[in-house]
Short mmCIF file of C-alpha atoms in Angstrom, two decimals:
data_model
loop_
_atom_site.label_atom_id
_atom_site.label_comp_id
_atom_site.label_asym_id
_atom_site.label_seq_id
_atom_site.Cartn_x
_atom_site.Cartn_y
_atom_site.Cartn_z
CA LYS A 206 2.67 -13.48 13.51
CA ALA A 207 5.14 -14.04 11.25
CA GLY A 208 4.21 -14.52 7.44
CA VAL A 209 5.11 -16.76 4.77
CA THR A 210 8.87 -17.46 3.43
CA GLN A 211 10.14 -18.36 0.72
CA THR A 212 13.83 -19.21 0.61
CA PRO A 213 15.63 -18.64 -2.26
CA ARG A 214 15.44 -15.31 -2.81
CA TYR A 215 16.66 -15.89 -6.54
CA LEU A 216 17.75 -18.53 -8.38
CA ILE A 217 20.07 -19.06 -11.93
CA LYS A 218 20.05 -23.01 -13.16
CA THR A 219 20.80 -23.88 -16.53
CA ARG A 220 18.36 -25.63 -18.85
CA GLY A 221 18.70 -29.83 -17.47
CA GLN A 222 19.40 -28.75 -14.30
CA GLN A 223 16.77 -29.60 -10.93
CA VAL A 224 15.74 -26.68 -8.53
CA THR A 225 13.86 -27.22 -5.13
CA LEU A 226 11.81 -24.87 -3.84
CA SER A 227 11.01 -24.11 -0.56
CA CYS A 228 7.54 -22.60 1.51
CA SER A 229 6.15 -21.94 5.03
CA PRO A 230 3.42 -21.10 6.46
CA ILE A 231 2.34 -18.61 9.05
CA SER A 232 2.50 -20.62 11.89
CA GLY A 233 -0.98 -22.89 12.43
CA HIS A 234 -1.68 -23.08 8.50
CA ARG A 235 -1.70 -26.26 7.56
CA SER A 236 -2.68 -25.62 3.76
CA VAL A 237 0.66 -24.51 1.90
CA SER A 238 -0.96 -23.43 -2.46
CA TRP A 239 2.44 -23.01 -5.06
CA TYR A 240 1.54 -20.62 -8.08
CA GLN A 241 3.90 -20.15 -11.09
CA GLN A 242 3.90 -15.94 -12.34
CA THR A 243 4.91 -15.83 -16.35
CA PRO A 244 4.49 -11.76 -17.90
CA GLY A 245 3.24 -14.25 -20.53
CA GLN A 246 0.03 -16.21 -18.88
CA GLY A 247 -0.41 -14.51 -15.86
CA LEU A 248 -0.68 -16.60 -12.31
CA GLN A 249 -1.57 -20.20 -12.41
CA PHE A 250 -1.98 -22.70 -10.27
CA LEU A 251 0.23 -25.69 -9.65
CA PHE A 252 -0.73 -27.55 -6.94
CA GLU A 253 -2.35 -27.53 -2.65
CA TYR A 254 -0.79 -28.99 -0.17
CA PHE A 255 -3.00 -29.71 3.21
CA SER A 256 -1.71 -31.94 5.67
CA GLU A 257 1.12 -33.90 3.57
CA THR A 258 -1.29 -34.75 0.83
CA GLN A 259 -1.87 -33.40 -2.00
CA ARG A 260 -5.45 -31.70 -3.07
CA ASN A 261 -5.92 -30.07 -6.17
CA LYS A 262 -2.96 -30.17 -8.96
CA GLY A 263 -2.69 -27.99 -12.14
CA ASN A 264 -1.90 -28.45 -14.96
CA PHE A 265 1.81 -28.69 -15.69
CA PRO A 266 3.58 -31.69 -16.69
CA GLY A 267 5.48 -34.01 -14.29
CA ARG A 268 8.37 -31.99 -14.01
CA PHE A 269 6.50 -30.31 -11.45
CA SER A 270 6.20 -31.93 -8.22
CA GLY A 271 5.87 -30.89 -4.72
CA ARG A 272 5.58 -32.73 -1.43
CA GLN A 273 4.45 -31.59 2.26
CA PHE A 274 6.19 -32.05 5.34
CA SER A 275 4.53 -33.16 8.76
CA ASN A 276 5.20 -28.90 9.86
CA SER A 277 2.98 -27.81 7.49
CA ARG A 278 6.15 -27.05 5.14
CA SER A 279 6.65 -27.53 1.84
CA GLU A 280 8.89 -27.91 -1.09
CA MET A 281 8.37 -28.29 -4.69
CA ASN A 282 10.49 -29.23 -7.08
CA VAL A 283 11.21 -28.19 -11.34
CA SER A 284 13.34 -31.49 -13.00
CA THR A 285 15.09 -31.41 -16.75
CA LEU A 286 14.30 -27.13 -16.49
CA GLU A 287 13.14 -25.68 -19.55
CA LEU A 288 14.09 -22.26 -20.47
CA GLY A 289 9.89 -21.77 -20.12
CA ASP A 290 10.93 -22.15 -16.41
CA SER A 291 11.57 -18.80 -15.77
CA ALA A 292 9.52 -17.27 -13.83
CA LEU A 293 8.10 -15.92 -10.11
CA TYR A 294 6.82 -19.24 -8.00
CA LEU A 295 4.77 -18.08 -5.45
CA CYS A 296 3.77 -19.51 -2.17
CA ALA A 297 0.34 -19.30 -0.27
CA SER A 298 -0.13 -20.30 2.85
CA SER A 299 -4.32 -20.89 4.69
CA VAL A 300 -5.91 -22.30 7.54
CA GLY A 301 -6.69 -25.23 5.35
CA GLY A 302 -10.19 -27.04 6.03
CA LEU A 303 -13.42 -26.23 4.74
CA GLY A 304 -13.29 -22.22 5.64
CA GLU A 305 -13.21 -19.56 2.98
CA GLY A 306 -9.14 -19.96 2.24
CA THR A 307 -8.14 -16.81 1.96
CA GLN A 308 -4.58 -17.58 0.96
CA TYR A 309 -1.47 -15.54 1.96
CA PHE A 310 1.19 -15.03 -0.38
CA GLY A 311 5.43 -15.03 -0.02
CA PRO A 312 7.84 -12.67 -1.69
CA GLY A 313 7.83 -15.67 -3.75
CA THR A 314 10.84 -17.26 -5.39
CA ARG A 315 12.40 -16.07 -8.68
CA LEU A 316 13.64 -18.01 -11.31
CA LEU A 317 15.97 -17.63 -14.14
CA VAL A 318 16.57 -20.99 -16.45
CA LEU A 319 19.40 -20.02 -19.07
CA GLY B 1156 -15.13 -24.10 -14.32
CA ASP B 1157 -14.72 -20.45 -12.83
CA SER B 1158 -13.24 -18.01 -13.87
CA VAL B 1159 -12.15 -13.94 -13.25
CA THR B 1160 -12.08 -10.84 -15.68
CA GLN B 1161 -10.87 -7.98 -14.44
CA MET B 1162 -10.09 -4.47 -17.08
CA GLU B 1163 -7.48 -4.51 -18.72
CA GLY B 1164 -4.44 -2.08 -18.07
CA PRO B 1165 -2.70 0.44 -17.81
CA VAL B 1166 -4.57 2.52 -15.79
CA THR B 1167 -2.81 5.58 -15.41
CA LEU B 1168 -4.56 8.90 -13.06
CA SER B 1169 -3.20 11.67 -11.25
CA GLU B 1170 -3.05 12.12 -7.59
CA GLU B 1171 -6.20 12.58 -5.91
CA ALA B 1172 -8.10 11.12 -9.37
CA PHE B 1173 -10.93 8.55 -8.32
CA LEU B 1174 -10.38 4.76 -8.83
CA THR B 1175 -12.42 1.78 -10.53
CA ILE B 1176 -11.15 -1.24 -11.36
CA ASN B 1177 -13.78 -3.28 -12.56
CA CYS B 1178 -14.39 -7.24 -12.11
CA THR B 1179 -17.12 -9.78 -12.96
CA TYR B 1180 -16.50 -13.14 -11.82
CA THR B 1181 -18.50 -16.74 -12.77
CA ALA B 1182 -19.15 -19.28 -10.32
CA THR B 1183 -21.35 -21.96 -8.85
CA GLY B 1184 -22.20 -21.59 -5.57
CA TYR B 1185 -21.20 -18.46 -3.36
CA PRO B 1186 -17.73 -18.29 -3.81
CA SER B 1187 -14.90 -15.52 -1.69
CA LEU B 1188 -14.08 -12.35 -3.89
CA PHE B 1189 -10.51 -11.04 -2.89
CA TRP B 1190 -8.43 -8.69 -4.36
CA TYR B 1191 -4.48 -8.54 -4.27
CA VAL B 1192 -2.38 -5.90 -4.97
CA GLN B 1193 1.45 -6.76 -5.52
CA TYR B 1194 3.98 -4.54 -6.24
CA PRO B 1195 7.25 -4.32 -8.40
CA GLY B 1196 9.73 -6.97 -7.70
CA GLU B 1197 7.22 -8.00 -4.53
CA GLY B 1198 4.94 -11.14 -4.15
CA LEU B 1199 1.18 -10.74 -3.33
CA GLN B 1200 -0.57 -8.75 -0.71
CA LEU B 1201 -4.21 -9.35 0.29
CA LEU B 1202 -5.79 -5.79 -0.15
CA LEU B 1203 -9.27 -6.65 1.33
CA LYS B 1204 -11.94 -9.21 0.90
CA ALA B 1205 -15.57 -9.91 1.04
CA THR B 1206 -16.88 -13.44 2.27
CA LYS B 1207 -20.47 -13.44 1.07
CA ALA B 1208 -23.54 -11.53 -1.27
CA ASP B 1209 -23.33 -7.93 -0.01
CA ASP B 1210 -21.04 -7.51 1.70
CA LYS B 1211 -17.81 -4.68 1.33
CA GLY B 1212 -14.58 -5.38 1.76
CA SER B 1213 -12.62 -2.80 3.15
CA ASN B 1214 -9.00 -1.69 3.59
CA LYS B 1215 -6.48 1.09 3.05
CA GLY B 1216 -9.22 3.52 1.43
CA PHE B 1217 -10.62 1.00 -0.88
CA GLU B 1218 -13.29 -0.27 -1.29
CA ALA B 1219 -15.49 -3.74 -3.12
CA THR B 1220 -18.75 -4.78 -2.81
CA TYR B 1221 -19.77 -8.14 -3.45
CA ARG B 1222 -22.60 -8.19 -5.54
CA LYS B 1223 -24.52 -11.63 -6.23
CA GLU B 1224 -26.90 -9.83 -8.80
CA THR B 1225 -24.28 -8.29 -11.23
CA THR B 1226 -21.64 -11.01 -10.22
CA SER B 1227 -19.23 -8.03 -9.19
CA PHE B 1228 -16.67 -7.08 -7.02
CA HIS B 1229 -15.14 -4.19 -8.37
CA LEU B 1230 -12.29 -2.39 -6.61
CA GLU B 1231 -12.39 2.13 -6.22
CA LYS B 1232 -10.61 4.13 -3.98
CA GLY B 1233 -11.74 7.60 -4.03
CA SER B 1234 -8.21 9.18 -4.05
CA VAL B 1235 -4.68 7.34 -5.17
CA GLN B 1236 -1.63 7.88 -4.06
CA VAL B 1237 1.88 8.20 -6.09
CA SER B 1238 2.40 5.08 -3.56
CA ASP B 1239 -0.42 2.96 -4.62
CA SER B 1240 1.16 2.22 -8.15
CA ALA B 1241 0.99 -1.36 -8.38
CA VAL B 1242 -0.95 -4.71 -10.29
CA TYR B 1243 -3.85 -4.89 -8.86
CA PHE B 1244 -5.72 -9.05 -9.24
CA CYS B 1245 -9.04 -10.11 -8.51
CA ALA B 1246 -9.32 -13.05 -7.46
CA LEU B 1247 -12.35 -16.23 -5.65
CA ARG B 1248 -12.23 -19.41 -4.57
CA ALA B 1249 -15.28 -21.40 -3.90
CA THR B 1250 -15.96 -22.49 0.02
CA GLY B 1251 -14.14 -25.42 0.29
CA GLY B 1252 -12.29 -25.12 -2.61
CA PHE B 1253 -8.68 -26.14 -3.74
CA LYS B 1254 -7.71 -22.81 -5.36
CA THR B 1255 -7.36 -19.95 -5.93
CA ILE B 1256 -8.91 -18.46 -9.26
CA PHE B 1257 -6.76 -14.88 -10.28
CA GLY B 1258 -8.63 -12.02 -12.87
CA ALA B 1259 -5.23 -11.29 -14.87
CA GLY B 1260 -4.47 -8.43 -13.23
CA THR B 1261 -4.76 -4.03 -14.00
CA ARG B 1262 -1.51 -2.24 -14.27
CA LEU B 1263 -2.34 1.37 -12.05
CA PHE B 1264 0.31 4.08 -12.74
CA VAL B 1265 -0.32 7.31 -10.79
CA LYS B 1266 1.17 10.63 -11.48
CA ALA B 1267 2.12 13.44 -8.91
#
């Protein structure tokens, strides 16, 4: 079974631009979560989607948004990029529902904001 | 709120040495516990998990036991290899919860 895929793997943007990252979950998984990883803050939860609905959101500004499609694929968008948005963005999928919720991670998208 | 605390790194060991990375947690109820590993330039890989008290997760020679009485989930390996050099994250997720909570990560260096 194919794992979680994320595109693109690397991105370079300039301040003020916006960016869209994509995540395709493992087949059959209905939950997708996004995390931001930086050397200073570690792994921080952004949001989780299940069946096209956002179930939970982390403590990030409104510039960070996401959505999930009917095929469970998810996108996250960051508008008006800031230097501090440079990070590795990780997507994780799980079966969803009320189970123990093991999450499987993709390789990440590394975003550099200049 | 729920939280995970793991020992600070880096941890430097010689090949074939015994490894312990301590992890303790704070949570209400009965969370599932996980260890993830991250190799340089890659995403997180699930190493092992345990879903209830006294469960032992194991994989690739690594083991961790879910100890509810001490709220701990320490990672151990009897004989480390250079290829085990990576960052290890302890994590928890409440049953039916919507997010996984991670520790800060422990970097392991194994010398030949």
